[in-house]
Amino acid sequence: MAASARTLTRLAPCVTSNVFTLRTTARSARLPLARQHFQSSSRRGYASAPPTQSRTGLYVSLLGLFAAGGAGTYFYLNNGGFANLKEGSSGETRGVFTPTKEDYQKVYNEIAKLLEEKDEYDDGSYGPVVVRLSWHCSGTYDKATNTGGSNGATMRFAPESDHGANAGLKAARDFLEPVKAKFPWITYSDLWTLAGVTAIQEMQGPTIPWRPGRTDRDISACTPDGRLPDGAKEQSHLRAIFGRMGFDDREIVALSGAHALGRCHTDRSGFDGPWTFSPTVVSNDYFRLLLSEKWNWKKWNGPMQYQDVGSKSLMMLPTDMALVKDPIFKKHVERYAADDQVFFKEFREVITKLFELGVPFTSKEEDRMELKPTSA
């Protein structure tokens, strides 16, 4: 199986006329990284069995134009371009800056660099929680009302940021703030979804097509609580939540494969533990383990969750086990468990769809770009 050959992985606002001040000091050059040393010292990697040792587990809205000698100012425009006004003796306008694929590649590379350098988060990587941010900011879409979704980045505001399903995501939002500061022209909405693409690819996942065009909205666009999946429920809940967004049974199972990444925390969801032995590597292990391991209810004082009988180090939620209890869901679990490339292909398609739900793009689907992983 291709997944078993993987070794160490390499990880991983409100209005449309926002005003940003750009410092004129030159950006510091990216320091070369001792990649071999990084890989050899990282906790991130692929494993098909439990480890032999235990693992420890601004936004600033400027509403006025600030004048400063020699400073450049960017105005976000509805068409996706940015007017760069250079202040000088004549106060002349220097034109409109429209980001290109190369500009978005620079943003991608900056996110990838931070994923590699900052290894203080769970299992040595912010990658999984960044994917969760991009998933949750997109998964609020309601096709009946055409509200929610990644367009708006409304998780910047309470009450949406305080919804129970979003507990812990401040870590991912804060992680991306230096990127936003370095590239002030990108909207939070585009940044968060692009960061999800980056994390998936840098954690050895498939290449995810992506396109810009999302705008940031204000607090009035926040979605109500209850639009994201509740891990304590079963298959009828999954069909209701994902069906509201426009996903079918196959797509529900494919999206659930993101549970190959990360872990639950008792101080957030109440659940505890990782789904797989390699929570910083995108793989089909989530599906394999659902089928190959024996699962019993965990005996503890927390919410009802499953624990693997063999190592007692993995967990599954009731929504996870629903995928093998339901015969229609199970046939897709079996397909993905048998072939990681089938999973990668269908996950690529459905995560692209998720990130674009409800976005009023002016571009076409064929304008999607594939950004190059730093590990390529």
mmCIF file of C-alpha atoms in Angstrom:
data_model
loop_
_atom_site.group_PDB
_atom_site.id
_atom_site.type_symbol
_atom_site.label_atom_id
_atom_site.label_comp_id
_atom_site.label_asym_id
_atom_site.label_seq_id
_atom_site.Cartn_x
_atom_site.Cartn_y
_atom_site.Cartn_z
ATOM 1 C CA MET A 1 0.000 0.000 0.000
ATOM 2 C CA ALA A 2 1.336 3.423 -0.958
ATOM 3 C CA ALA A 3 0.457 4.948 2.406
ATOM 4 C CA SER A 4 2.522 2.456 4.337
ATOM 5 C CA ALA A 5 5.642 3.529 2.498
ATOM 6 C CA ARG A 6 5.399 7.073 3.774
ATOM 7 C CA THR A 7 7.968 8.082 6.339
ATOM 8 C CA LEU A 8 8.362 11.497 7.911
ATOM 9 C CA THR A 9 6.073 14.309 6.772
ATOM 10 C CA ARG A 10 7.197 17.861 6.207
ATOM 11 C CA LEU A 11 4.768 20.059 7.949
ATOM 12 C CA ALA A 12 2.594 20.711 8.477
ATOM 13 C CA PRO A 13 -12.351 41.420 7.561
ATOM 14 C CA CYS A 14 -15.336 42.798 7.362
ATOM 15 C CA VAL A 15 -15.797 45.259 4.500
ATOM 16 C CA THR A 16 -14.732 45.248 0.890
ATOM 17 C CA SER A 17 -12.832 48.493 1.187
ATOM 18 C CA ASN A 18 -10.380 47.590 3.927
ATOM 19 C CA VAL A 19 -7.389 49.856 4.285
ATOM 20 C CA PHE A 20 -3.981 48.535 5.084
ATOM 21 C CA THR A 21 -0.668 50.282 5.646
ATOM 22 C CA LEU A 22 2.337 48.623 4.113
ATOM 23 C CA ARG A 23 5.691 49.233 5.661
ATOM 24 C CA THR A 24 8.380 50.342 3.265
ATOM 25 C CA THR A 25 11.071 48.376 4.957
ATOM 26 C CA ALA A 26 12.148 45.450 2.836
ATOM 27 C CA ARG A 27 10.767 42.049 3.748
ATOM 28 C CA SER A 28 13.374 39.874 5.329
ATOM 29 C CA ALA A 29 14.578 37.061 3.117
ATOM 30 C CA ARG A 30 13.444 33.565 3.984
ATOM 31 C CA LEU A 31 16.218 31.878 5.874
ATOM 32 C CA PRO A 32 17.378 28.584 4.480
ATOM 33 C CA LEU A 33 16.265 25.693 6.603
ATOM 34 C CA ALA A 34 18.309 22.712 7.555
ATOM 35 C CA ARG A 35 15.669 20.391 6.193
ATOM 36 C CA GLN A 36 17.448 17.143 6.937
ATOM 37 C CA HIS A 37 17.957 18.190 10.539
ATOM 38 C CA PHE A 38 14.341 19.297 10.773
ATOM 39 C CA GLN A 39 13.033 16.003 9.485
ATOM 40 C CA SER A 40 15.229 13.927 11.716
ATOM 41 C CA SER A 41 14.203 15.852 14.832
ATOM 42 C CA SER A 42 10.497 16.203 14.071
ATOM 43 C CA ARG A 43 7.761 14.297 15.894
ATOM 44 C CA ARG A 44 5.686 14.301 12.716
ATOM 45 C CA GLY A 45 5.586 11.188 10.620
ATOM 46 C CA TYR A 46 3.746 8.163 9.348
ATOM 47 C CA ALA A 47 3.127 5.092 11.459
ATOM 48 C CA SER A 48 0.936 2.055 10.981
ATOM 49 C CA ALA A 49 1.138 0.982 14.619
ATOM 50 C CA PRO A 50 1.255 2.666 18.040
ATOM 51 C CA PRO A 51 4.575 4.331 19.004
ATOM 52 C CA THR A 52 6.917 2.608 21.409
ATOM 53 C CA GLN A 53 6.941 5.704 23.599
ATOM 54 C CA SER A 54 4.062 8.036 24.508
ATOM 55 C CA ARG A 55 3.816 11.432 22.709
ATOM 56 C CA THR A 56 2.961 14.724 24.368
ATOM 57 C CA GLY A 57 0.358 15.411 22.976
ATOM 58 C CA LEU A 58 -5.538 40.674 14.309
ATOM 59 C CA TYR A 59 -7.441 40.951 12.944
ATOM 60 C CA VAL A 60 -7.209 44.811 12.852
ATOM 61 C CA SER A 61 -9.846 46.735 10.891
ATOM 62 C CA LEU A 62 -8.585 50.181 9.902
ATOM 63 C CA LEU A 63 -11.468 52.464 9.066
ATOM 64 C CA GLY A 64 -9.441 55.517 8.051
ATOM 65 C CA LEU A 65 -6.578 56.292 5.706
ATOM 66 C CA PHE A 66 -3.311 56.848 7.511
ATOM 67 C CA ALA A 67 -0.812 59.135 5.807
ATOM 68 C CA ALA A 68 2.871 58.534 6.412
ATOM 69 C CA GLY A 69 5.788 59.771 4.399
ATOM 70 C CA GLY A 70 6.928 57.248 1.843
ATOM 71 C CA ALA A 71 4.352 54.595 2.888
ATOM 72 C CA GLY A 72 2.307 52.607 0.359
ATOM 73 C CA THR A 73 -1.385 51.945 0.970
ATOM 74 C CA TYR A 74 -3.500 49.122 -0.463
ATOM 75 C CA PHE A 75 -7.238 49.400 -1.024
ATOM 76 C CA TYR A 76 -9.153 46.173 -1.527
ATOM 77 C CA LEU A 77 -11.449 46.409 -4.538
ATOM 78 C CA ASN A 78 -14.559 44.336 -5.284
ATOM 79 C CA ASN A 79 -13.032 42.995 -8.480
ATOM 80 C CA GLY A 80 -10.182 41.363 -6.639
ATOM 81 C CA GLY A 81 -7.571 43.964 -7.503
ATOM 82 C CA PHE A 82 -5.777 46.290 -5.131
ATOM 83 C CA ALA A 83 -5.003 49.947 -5.788
ATOM 84 C CA ASN A 84 -1.521 50.772 -4.593
ATOM 85 C CA LEU A 85 -1.460 54.474 -3.779
ATOM 86 C CA LYS A 86 2.056 55.784 -3.452
ATOM 87 C CA GLU A 87 2.139 58.983 -1.429
ATOM 88 C CA GLY A 88 4.573 61.586 -2.670
ATOM 89 C CA SER A 89 4.813 65.214 -3.661
ATOM 90 C CA SER A 90 2.086 64.763 -6.270
ATOM 91 C CA GLY A 91 0.120 62.001 -4.499
ATOM 92 C CA GLU A 92 -0.060 60.045 -7.752
ATOM 93 C CA THR A 93 -1.740 56.632 -8.072
ATOM 94 C CA ARG A 94 0.606 53.917 -9.196
ATOM 95 C CA GLY A 95 -2.041 51.561 -10.518
ATOM 96 C CA VAL A 96 -3.973 48.471 -9.548
ATOM 97 C CA PHE A 97 -2.323 45.371 -8.122
ATOM 98 C CA THR A 98 -4.083 42.183 -9.194
ATOM 99 C CA PRO A 99 -2.568 39.102 -7.524
ATOM 100 C CA THR A 100 -1.307 36.393 -9.856
ATOM 101 C CA LYS A 101 -0.733 32.705 -9.319
ATOM 102 C CA GLU A 102 2.846 33.554 -8.408
ATOM 103 C CA ASP A 103 1.605 35.856 -5.635
ATOM 104 C CA TYR A 104 -0.605 33.123 -4.216
ATOM 105 C CA GLN A 105 2.301 30.697 -4.441
ATOM 106 C CA LYS A 106 4.254 33.084 -2.214
ATOM 107 C CA VAL A 107 1.425 33.023 0.325
ATOM 108 C CA TYR A 108 1.363 29.217 0.097
ATOM 109 C CA ASN A 109 5.122 29.047 0.646
ATOM 110 C CA GLU A 110 4.899 31.307 3.686
ATOM 111 C CA ILE A 111 2.228 29.109 5.263
ATOM 112 C CA ALA A 112 4.280 26.007 4.479
ATOM 113 C CA LYS A 113 7.342 27.602 6.051
ATOM 114 C CA LEU A 114 5.458 28.292 9.275
ATOM 115 C CA LEU A 115 4.065 24.764 9.303
ATOM 116 C CA GLU A 116 7.601 23.483 9.129
ATOM 117 C CA GLU A 117 9.136 25.855 11.643
ATOM 118 C CA LYS A 118 6.436 25.912 14.326
ATOM 119 C CA ASP A 119 6.280 22.420 15.796
ATOM 120 C CA GLU A 120 4.978 23.214 19.281
ATOM 121 C CA TYR A 121 1.389 22.153 18.530
ATOM 122 C CA ASP A 122 -0.145 18.664 18.819
ATOM 123 C CA ASP A 123 2.074 15.912 17.415
ATOM 124 C CA GLY A 124 4.515 18.559 16.171
ATOM 125 C CA SER A 125 2.289 20.257 13.616
ATOM 126 C CA TYR A 126 -0.338 22.990 13.221
ATOM 127 C CA GLY A 127 -1.387 21.289 9.979
ATOM 128 C CA PRO A 128 -4.412 19.366 11.292
ATOM 129 C CA VAL A 129 -5.909 22.325 13.166
ATOM 130 C CA VAL A 130 -5.410 24.536 10.088
ATOM 131 C CA VAL A 131 -7.335 21.981 7.998
ATOM 132 C CA ARG A 132 -10.046 22.009 10.675
ATOM 133 C CA LEU A 133 -10.261 25.827 10.434
ATOM 134 C CA SER A 134 -10.698 25.732 6.672
ATOM 135 C CA TRP A 135 -13.261 22.921 6.998
ATOM 136 C CA HIS A 136 -15.319 24.636 9.699
ATOM 137 C CA CYS A 137 -15.335 28.065 8.046
ATOM 138 C CA SER A 138 -16.686 26.370 4.893
ATOM 139 C CA GLY A 139 -19.022 23.794 6.442
ATOM 140 C CA THR A 140 -21.580 26.337 7.673
ATOM 141 C CA TYR A 141 -23.097 26.666 4.187
ATOM 142 C CA ASP A 142 -26.867 26.298 3.778
ATOM 143 C CA LYS A 143 -27.928 25.781 0.172
ATOM 144 C CA ALA A 144 -31.579 26.650 0.947
ATOM 145 C CA THR A 145 -30.733 30.174 2.109
ATOM 146 C CA ASN A 146 -27.363 30.535 0.361
ATOM 147 C CA THR A 147 -25.808 31.659 3.634
ATOM 148 C CA GLY A 148 -22.630 30.631 5.398
ATOM 149 C CA GLY A 149 -19.640 29.004 3.796
ATOM 150 C CA SER A 150 -16.077 30.222 3.442
ATOM 151 C CA ASN A 151 -17.094 33.562 1.896
ATOM 152 C CA GLY A 152 -16.966 36.059 4.762
ATOM 153 C CA ALA A 153 -14.551 34.552 7.307
ATOM 154 C CA THR A 154 -17.189 35.299 9.940
ATOM 155 C CA MET A 155 -15.494 33.086 12.509
ATOM 156 C CA ARG A 156 -13.445 36.208 13.281
ATOM 157 C CA PHE A 157 -16.400 37.332 15.368
ATOM 158 C CA ALA A 158 -18.346 36.103 18.343
ATOM 159 C CA PRO A 159 -20.723 34.387 18.575
ATOM 160 C CA GLU A 160 -19.498 32.218 15.675
ATOM 161 C CA SER A 161 -15.994 31.922 17.075
ATOM 162 C CA ASP A 162 -17.556 30.752 20.349
ATOM 163 C CA HIS A 163 -19.662 27.979 18.840
ATOM 164 C CA GLY A 164 -18.838 24.679 20.491
ATOM 165 C CA ALA A 165 -17.745 23.063 17.227
ATOM 166 C CA ASN A 166 -15.157 25.852 16.769
ATOM 167 C CA ALA A 167 -13.505 25.437 20.159
ATOM 168 C CA GLY A 168 -9.728 25.526 19.845
ATOM 169 C CA LEU A 169 -9.665 27.119 16.388
ATOM 170 C CA LYS A 170 -8.247 30.363 17.751
ATOM 171 C CA ALA A 171 -4.912 28.555 17.637
ATOM 172 C CA ALA A 172 -5.205 28.188 13.860
ATOM 173 C CA ARG A 173 -6.450 31.740 13.326
ATOM 174 C CA ASP A 174 -3.587 33.139 15.397
ATOM 175 C CA PHE A 175 -1.104 30.909 13.574
ATOM 176 C CA LEU A 176 -2.101 32.546 10.261
ATOM 177 C CA GLU A 177 -1.956 36.166 11.488
ATOM 178 C CA PRO A 178 1.724 36.648 10.533
ATOM 179 C CA VAL A 179 0.858 35.523 6.999
ATOM 180 C CA LYS A 180 -1.999 38.035 6.834
ATOM 181 C CA ALA A 181 0.352 40.761 8.072
ATOM 182 C CA LYS A 182 2.935 39.908 5.417
ATOM 183 C CA PHE A 183 0.356 39.706 2.607
ATOM 184 C CA PRO A 184 -2.305 42.274 3.617
ATOM 185 C CA TRP A 185 -3.960 42.129 0.200
ATOM 186 C CA ILE A 186 -5.355 38.636 0.701
ATOM 187 C CA THR A 187 -8.753 38.346 2.399
ATOM 188 C CA TYR A 188 -9.123 36.224 5.488
ATOM 189 C CA SER A 189 -11.650 34.145 3.560
ATOM 190 C CA ASP A 190 -9.134 33.287 0.864
ATOM 191 C CA LEU A 191 -6.303 32.923 3.368
ATOM 192 C CA TRP A 192 -8.093 30.379 5.533
ATOM 193 C CA THR A 193 -9.078 28.151 2.615
ATOM 194 C CA LEU A 194 -5.660 28.477 0.969
ATOM 195 C CA ALA A 195 -4.113 27.505 4.297
ATOM 196 C CA GLY A 196 -6.240 24.363 4.304
ATOM 197 C CA VAL A 197 -5.000 23.506 0.828
ATOM 198 C CA THR A 198 -1.420 24.127 1.944
ATOM 199 C CA ALA A 199 -1.712 21.958 5.041
ATOM 200 C CA ILE A 200 -3.270 19.051 3.139
ATOM 201 C CA GLN A 201 -0.594 19.103 0.465
ATOM 202 C CA GLU A 202 2.279 19.572 2.911
ATOM 203 C CA MET A 203 1.012 16.612 4.941
ATOM 204 C CA GLN A 204 1.443 14.374 1.881
ATOM 205 C CA GLY A 205 -2.141 14.676 0.705
ATOM 206 C CA PRO A 206 -3.395 15.152 -2.851
ATOM 207 C CA THR A 207 -3.013 18.382 -4.807
ATOM 208 C CA ILE A 208 -6.124 20.509 -4.211
ATOM 209 C CA PRO A 209 -7.311 22.924 -6.956
ATOM 210 C CA TRP A 210 -8.067 26.374 -5.497
ATOM 211 C CA ARG A 211 -9.125 29.804 -6.694
ATOM 212 C CA PRO A 212 -9.396 33.200 -4.970
ATOM 213 C CA GLY A 213 -12.424 35.461 -4.972
ATOM 214 C CA ARG A 214 -13.834 35.343 -1.445
ATOM 215 C CA THR A 215 -14.572 38.591 0.386
ATOM 216 C CA ASP A 216 -14.587 39.294 4.101
ATOM 217 C CA ARG A 217 -17.908 40.220 5.716
ATOM 218 C CA ASP A 218 -18.994 41.770 9.000
ATOM 219 C CA ILE A 219 -20.617 40.306 12.097
ATOM 220 C CA SER A 220 -24.100 40.476 10.581
ATOM 221 C CA ALA A 221 -23.173 37.544 8.336
ATOM 222 C CA CYS A 222 -22.319 35.192 11.229
ATOM 223 C CA THR A 223 -24.122 31.878 10.987
ATOM 224 C CA PRO A 224 -26.232 30.314 13.743
ATOM 225 C CA ASP A 225 -24.850 27.551 15.908
ATOM 226 C CA GLY A 226 -25.629 23.963 14.967
ATOM 227 C CA ARG A 227 -24.562 23.905 11.314
ATOM 228 C CA LEU A 228 -21.485 21.748 11.857
ATOM 229 C CA PRO A 229 -21.450 17.999 12.604
ATOM 230 C CA ASP A 230 -21.883 16.770 16.170
ATOM 231 C CA GLY A 231 -19.598 13.802 16.795
ATOM 232 C CA ALA A 232 -22.005 12.317 19.346
ATOM 233 C CA LYS A 233 -24.704 11.678 16.718
ATOM 234 C CA GLU A 234 -25.151 8.991 14.052
ATOM 235 C CA GLN A 235 -25.956 8.557 10.361
ATOM 236 C CA SER A 236 -29.252 10.477 10.212
ATOM 237 C CA HIS A 237 -27.470 13.500 11.660
ATOM 238 C CA LEU A 238 -24.659 13.216 9.122
ATOM 239 C CA ARG A 239 -27.107 13.111 6.227
ATOM 240 C CA ALA A 240 -28.995 16.117 7.605
ATOM 241 C CA ILE A 241 -25.870 18.251 8.140
ATOM 242 C CA PHE A 242 -24.095 17.374 4.916
ATOM 243 C CA GLY A 243 -27.294 17.248 2.890
ATOM 244 C CA ARG A 244 -27.967 20.854 3.890
ATOM 245 C CA MET A 245 -24.703 21.733 2.181
ATOM 246 C CA GLY A 246 -25.476 19.659 -0.905
ATOM 247 C CA PHE A 247 -23.352 16.542 -0.355
ATOM 248 C CA ASP A 248 -24.409 12.971 -1.119
ATOM 249 C CA ASP A 249 -23.518 9.781 0.779
ATOM 250 C CA ARG A 250 -20.272 9.167 -1.098
ATOM 251 C CA GLU A 251 -19.120 12.723 -0.504
ATOM 252 C CA ILE A 252 -19.990 12.496 3.199
ATOM 253 C CA VAL A 253 -17.688 9.501 3.599
ATOM 254 C CA ALA A 254 -14.894 11.095 1.555
ATOM 255 C CA LEU A 255 -14.976 14.270 3.663
ATOM 256 C CA SER A 256 -14.946 12.166 6.826
ATOM 257 C CA GLY A 257 -11.524 10.927 5.727
ATOM 258 C CA ALA A 258 -10.088 14.180 7.090
ATOM 259 C CA HIS A 259 -10.277 12.429 10.457
ATOM 260 C CA ALA A 260 -7.007 10.781 9.503
ATOM 261 C CA LEU A 261 -5.621 14.072 10.839
ATOM 262 C CA GLY A 262 -5.435 15.516 14.311
ATOM 263 C CA ARG A 263 -6.964 14.519 17.602
ATOM 264 C CA CYS A 264 -9.806 15.414 19.964
ATOM 265 C CA HIS A 265 -9.327 17.297 23.241
ATOM 266 C CA THR A 266 -11.333 17.018 26.437
ATOM 267 C CA ASP A 267 -11.231 20.800 26.945
ATOM 268 C CA ARG A 268 -12.794 21.400 23.513
ATOM 269 C CA SER A 269 -15.168 18.735 22.244
ATOM 270 C CA GLY A 270 -14.973 16.650 25.409
ATOM 271 C CA PHE A 271 -13.675 13.672 23.401
ATOM 272 C CA ASP A 272 -10.067 12.609 23.653
ATOM 273 C CA GLY A 273 -7.433 11.073 21.421
ATOM 274 C CA PRO A 274 -6.368 10.636 17.785
ATOM 275 C CA TRP A 275 -8.137 8.618 15.109
ATOM 276 C CA THR A 276 -4.939 7.203 13.591
ATOM 277 C CA PHE A 277 -1.357 6.427 14.513
ATOM 278 C CA SER A 278 -0.118 9.136 12.097
ATOM 279 C CA PRO A 279 -2.245 12.212 12.829
ATOM 280 C CA THR A 280 -0.073 14.548 10.751
ATOM 281 C CA VAL A 281 -0.161 12.509 7.532
ATOM 282 C CA VAL A 282 -3.028 12.459 5.032
ATOM 283 C CA SER A 283 -3.775 8.815 4.301
ATOM 284 C CA ASN A 284 -6.586 6.265 4.044
ATOM 285 C CA ASP A 285 -5.684 4.872 7.464
ATOM 286 C CA TYR A 286 -8.888 6.236 9.013
ATOM 287 C CA PHE A 287 -10.904 3.912 6.781
ATOM 288 C CA ARG A 288 -8.562 0.966 7.200
ATOM 289 C CA LEU A 289 -8.680 1.235 10.978
ATOM 290 C CA LEU A 290 -12.457 1.543 11.022
ATOM 291 C CA LEU A 291 -12.622 -1.866 9.337
ATOM 292 C CA SER A 292 -9.592 -3.705 10.673
ATOM 293 C CA GLU A 293 -9.602 -2.785 14.355
ATOM 294 C CA LYS A 294 -12.008 -4.000 16.976
ATOM 295 C CA TRP A 295 -13.742 -1.100 18.717
ATOM 296 C CA ASN A 296 -15.395 -1.028 22.140
ATOM 297 C CA TRP A 297 -16.976 1.753 24.168
ATOM 298 C CA LYS A 298 -14.320 3.535 26.209
ATOM 299 C CA LYS A 299 -14.736 3.201 29.954
ATOM 300 C CA TRP A 300 -14.229 6.702 31.329
ATOM 301 C CA ASN A 301 -16.082 9.719 32.711
ATOM 302 C CA GLY A 302 -16.195 11.545 29.383
ATOM 303 C CA PRO A 303 -18.737 11.447 26.561
ATOM 304 C CA MET A 304 -19.478 8.198 24.749
ATOM 305 C CA GLN A 305 -16.638 7.352 22.370
ATOM 306 C CA TYR A 306 -15.006 4.213 21.051
ATOM 307 C CA GLN A 307 -11.523 2.899 21.826
ATOM 308 C CA ASP A 308 -9.494 0.384 19.866
ATOM 309 C CA VAL A 309 -9.068 -2.908 21.669
ATOM 310 C CA GLY A 310 -5.502 -3.491 20.508
ATOM 311 C CA SER A 311 -3.487 -0.450 21.547
ATOM 312 C CA LYS A 312 -6.148 1.427 23.527
ATOM 313 C CA SER A 313 -4.578 4.619 22.126
ATOM 314 C CA LEU A 314 -7.003 5.405 19.289
ATOM 315 C CA MET A 315 -10.576 6.632 19.368
ATOM 316 C CA MET A 316 -13.602 6.841 17.102
ATOM 317 C CA LEU A 317 -16.696 8.983 17.552
ATOM 318 C CA PRO A 318 -20.271 7.749 17.169
ATOM 319 C CA THR A 319 -20.393 9.581 13.819
ATOM 320 C CA ASP A 320 -17.303 7.664 12.725
ATOM 321 C CA MET A 321 -18.746 4.280 13.620
ATOM 322 C CA ALA A 322 -21.957 5.260 11.823
ATOM 323 C CA LEU A 323 -19.971 4.979 8.592
ATOM 324 C CA VAL A 324 -19.570 1.231 9.068
ATOM 325 C CA LYS A 325 -22.983 0.623 10.635
ATOM 326 C CA ASP A 326 -24.796 2.113 7.645
ATOM 327 C CA PRO A 327 -24.532 -0.223 4.617
ATOM 328 C CA ILE A 328 -24.499 2.598 2.045
ATOM 329 C CA PHE A 329 -21.791 4.495 3.877
ATOM 330 C CA LYS A 330 -19.834 1.294 4.511
ATOM 331 C CA LYS A 331 -19.382 0.421 0.852
ATOM 332 C CA HIS A 332 -17.500 3.710 0.372
ATOM 333 C CA VAL A 333 -15.452 3.102 3.519
ATOM 334 C CA GLU A 334 -14.423 -0.221 2.002
ATOM 335 C CA ARG A 335 -13.501 1.384 -1.342
ATOM 336 C CA TYR A 336 -11.294 3.974 0.323
ATOM 337 C CA ALA A 337 -9.699 1.471 2.712
ATOM 338 C CA ALA A 338 -8.741 -0.735 -0.216
ATOM 339 C CA ASP A 339 -7.124 1.987 -2.352
ATOM 340 C CA ASP A 340 -5.659 5.234 -1.064
ATOM 341 C CA GLN A 341 -5.479 6.671 -4.583
ATOM 342 C CA VAL A 342 -9.241 6.267 -4.987
ATOM 343 C CA PHE A 343 -9.659 8.110 -1.688
ATOM 344 C CA PHE A 344 -7.207 10.849 -2.710
ATOM 345 C CA LYS A 345 -9.000 11.428 -6.019
ATOM 346 C CA GLU A 346 -12.454 11.701 -4.486
ATOM 347 C CA PHE A 347 -11.266 13.635 -1.432
ATOM 348 C CA ARG A 348 -9.600 16.158 -3.760
ATOM 349 C CA GLU A 349 -12.885 16.691 -5.591
ATOM 350 C CA VAL A 350 -15.085 16.995 -2.527
ATOM 351 C CA ILE A 351 -12.771 19.246 -0.475
ATOM 352 C CA THR A 352 -12.556 21.588 -3.458
ATOM 353 C CA LYS A 353 -16.354 21.673 -3.540
ATOM 354 C CA LEU A 354 -16.523 22.311 0.213
ATOM 355 C CA PHE A 355 -14.124 25.267 0.077
ATOM 356 C CA GLU A 356 -16.190 26.884 -2.702
ATOM 357 C CA LEU A 357 -19.699 26.507 -1.283
ATOM 358 C CA GLY A 358 -21.650 29.764 -1.542
ATOM 359 C CA VAL A 359 -18.773 31.810 -2.962
ATOM 360 C CA PRO A 360 -19.931 34.272 -5.681
ATOM 361 C CA PHE A 361 -16.914 33.754 -7.904
ATOM 362 C CA THR A 362 -16.436 35.909 -10.996
ATOM 363 C CA SER A 363 -13.883 33.354 -12.218
ATOM 364 C CA LYS A 364 -14.646 30.007 -13.848
ATOM 365 C CA GLU A 365 -13.908 26.528 -12.563
ATOM 366 C CA GLU A 366 -11.184 26.173 -15.176
ATOM 367 C CA ASP A 367 -9.429 29.158 -13.564
ATOM 368 C CA ARG A 368 -8.607 27.093 -10.492
ATOM 369 C CA MET A 369 -4.897 26.895 -9.800
ATOM 370 C CA GLU A 370 -2.766 24.104 -8.427
ATOM 371 C CA LEU A 371 -0.049 25.452 -6.181
ATOM 372 C CA LYS A 372 3.217 23.587 -5.874
ATOM 373 C CA PRO A 373 4.000 21.821 -2.585
ATOM 374 C CA THR A 374 7.338 22.793 -1.068
ATOM 375 C CA SER A 375 8.134 19.104 -0.781
ATOM 376 C CA ALA A 376 7.723 18.541 -4.537
#
